[in-house]
Short mmCIF file of C-alpha atoms in Angstrom, two decimals:
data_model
loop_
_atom_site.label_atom_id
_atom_site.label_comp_id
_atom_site.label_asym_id
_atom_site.label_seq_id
_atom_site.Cartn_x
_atom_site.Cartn_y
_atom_site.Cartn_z
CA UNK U 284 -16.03 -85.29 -72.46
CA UNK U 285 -16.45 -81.37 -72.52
CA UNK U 286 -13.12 -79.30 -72.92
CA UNK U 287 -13.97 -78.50 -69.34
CA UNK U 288 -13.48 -81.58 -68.05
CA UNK U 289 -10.18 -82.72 -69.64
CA UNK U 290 -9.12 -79.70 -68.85
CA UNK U 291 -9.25 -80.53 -64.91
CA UNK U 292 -8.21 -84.10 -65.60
CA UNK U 293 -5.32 -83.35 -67.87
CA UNK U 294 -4.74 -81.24 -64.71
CA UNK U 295 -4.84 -83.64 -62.08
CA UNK U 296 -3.01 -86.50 -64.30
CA UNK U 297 -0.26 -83.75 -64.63
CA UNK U 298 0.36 -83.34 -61.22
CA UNK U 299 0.19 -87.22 -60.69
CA UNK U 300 2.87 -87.78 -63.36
CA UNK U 301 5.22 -84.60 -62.03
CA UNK U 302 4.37 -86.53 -58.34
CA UNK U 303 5.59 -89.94 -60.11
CA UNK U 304 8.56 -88.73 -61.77
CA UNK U 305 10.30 -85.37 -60.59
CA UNK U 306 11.01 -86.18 -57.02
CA UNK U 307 14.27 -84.78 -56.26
CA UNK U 308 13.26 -82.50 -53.76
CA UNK U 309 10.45 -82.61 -51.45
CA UNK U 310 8.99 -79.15 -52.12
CA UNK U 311 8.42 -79.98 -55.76
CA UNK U 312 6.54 -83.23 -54.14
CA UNK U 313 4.33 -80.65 -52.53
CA UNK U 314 3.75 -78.49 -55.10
CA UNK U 315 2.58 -81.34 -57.29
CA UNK U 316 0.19 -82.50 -54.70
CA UNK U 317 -1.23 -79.38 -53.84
CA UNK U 318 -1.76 -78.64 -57.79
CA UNK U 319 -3.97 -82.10 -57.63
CA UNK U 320 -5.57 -81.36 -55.13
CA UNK U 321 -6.88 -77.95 -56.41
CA UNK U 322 -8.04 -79.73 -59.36
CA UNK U 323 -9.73 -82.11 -57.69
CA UNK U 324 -11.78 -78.93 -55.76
CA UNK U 325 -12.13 -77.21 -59.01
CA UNK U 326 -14.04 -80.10 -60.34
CA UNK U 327 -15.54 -81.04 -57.15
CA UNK U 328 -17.31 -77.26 -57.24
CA UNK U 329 -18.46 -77.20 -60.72
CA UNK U 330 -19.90 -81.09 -60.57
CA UNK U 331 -21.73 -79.69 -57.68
CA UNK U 332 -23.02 -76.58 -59.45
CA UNK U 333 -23.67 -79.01 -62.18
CA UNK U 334 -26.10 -81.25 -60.55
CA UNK U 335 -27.91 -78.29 -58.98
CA UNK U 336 -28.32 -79.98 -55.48
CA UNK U 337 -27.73 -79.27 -52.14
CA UNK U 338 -26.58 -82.76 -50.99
CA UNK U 339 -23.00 -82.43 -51.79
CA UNK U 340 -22.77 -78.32 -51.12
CA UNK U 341 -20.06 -79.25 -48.39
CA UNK U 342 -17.82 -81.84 -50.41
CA UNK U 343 -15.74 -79.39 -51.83
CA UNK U 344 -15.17 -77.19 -48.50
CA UNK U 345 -14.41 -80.51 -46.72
CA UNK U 346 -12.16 -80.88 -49.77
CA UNK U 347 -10.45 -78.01 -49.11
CA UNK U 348 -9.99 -78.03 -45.37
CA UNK U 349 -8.06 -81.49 -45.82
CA UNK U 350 -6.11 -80.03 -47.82
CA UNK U 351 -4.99 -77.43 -46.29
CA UNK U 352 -4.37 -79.54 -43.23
CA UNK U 353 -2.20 -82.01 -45.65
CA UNK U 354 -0.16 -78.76 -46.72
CA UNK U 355 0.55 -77.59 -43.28
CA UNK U 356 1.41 -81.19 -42.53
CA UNK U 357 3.84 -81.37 -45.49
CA UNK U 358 5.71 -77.96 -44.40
CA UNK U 359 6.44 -79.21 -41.35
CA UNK U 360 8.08 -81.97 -42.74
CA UNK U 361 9.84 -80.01 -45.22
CA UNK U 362 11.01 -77.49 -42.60
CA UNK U 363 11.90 -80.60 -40.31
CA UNK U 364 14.09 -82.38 -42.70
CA UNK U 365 15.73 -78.94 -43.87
CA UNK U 366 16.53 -78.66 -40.39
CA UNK U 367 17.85 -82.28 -39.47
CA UNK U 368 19.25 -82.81 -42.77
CA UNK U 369 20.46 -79.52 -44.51
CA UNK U 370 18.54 -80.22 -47.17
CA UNK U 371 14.89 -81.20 -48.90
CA UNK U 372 16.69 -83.74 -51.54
CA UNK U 373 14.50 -86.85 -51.40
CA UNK U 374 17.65 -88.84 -52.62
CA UNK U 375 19.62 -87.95 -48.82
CA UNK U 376 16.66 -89.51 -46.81
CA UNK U 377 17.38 -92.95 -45.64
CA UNK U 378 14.20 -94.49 -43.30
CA UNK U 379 16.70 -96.72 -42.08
CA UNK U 380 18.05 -94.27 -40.05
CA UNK U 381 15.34 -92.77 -37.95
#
């Protein structure tokens, strides 16, 4: 494994493990998913510069327009529940309740 590599995986398993355990508010949810999934286009774009073809050119720009569609989707949550609830603590939000 190059330094390259773990670099982008130490990365992405960072974000997973900030994702698994430091959910007390939803923005720091986001952040952690948004900081996966620009490692995941990082290494996307340089394993497509690495194999030197032309076949997956648009896998990383399809990469990136989902996720900016999953970030605009997870602001309007956040700006939704700071609205309803007064707040973006993951601890007040009961599903039982909508």
């Amino acid at each position: 494994m190059t330094p390259v590599h773990f670099a982008f995986s130490s990365a992405f398993l960072l974000g997973l493990t900030g994702l698994a355990f430091h959910r007390t508010h939803l923005l720091s949810a986001l952040l952690c998913l948004e900081g996966m999934m620009l490692s995941l286009f990082i290494a996307l774009s340089l394993w497509t510069l690495q194999l030197d073809t032309t076949n997956f050119s648009t896998a990383p720009m399809l990469l990136l327009a989902f996720s900016a569609c999953e970030a605009s989707a997870g602001l309007a949550l956040l700006v939704a529940t700071a609205r309803t609830h007064g707040t973006d603590r993951l601890q007040s939000l009961n599903l039982l309740q909508c």
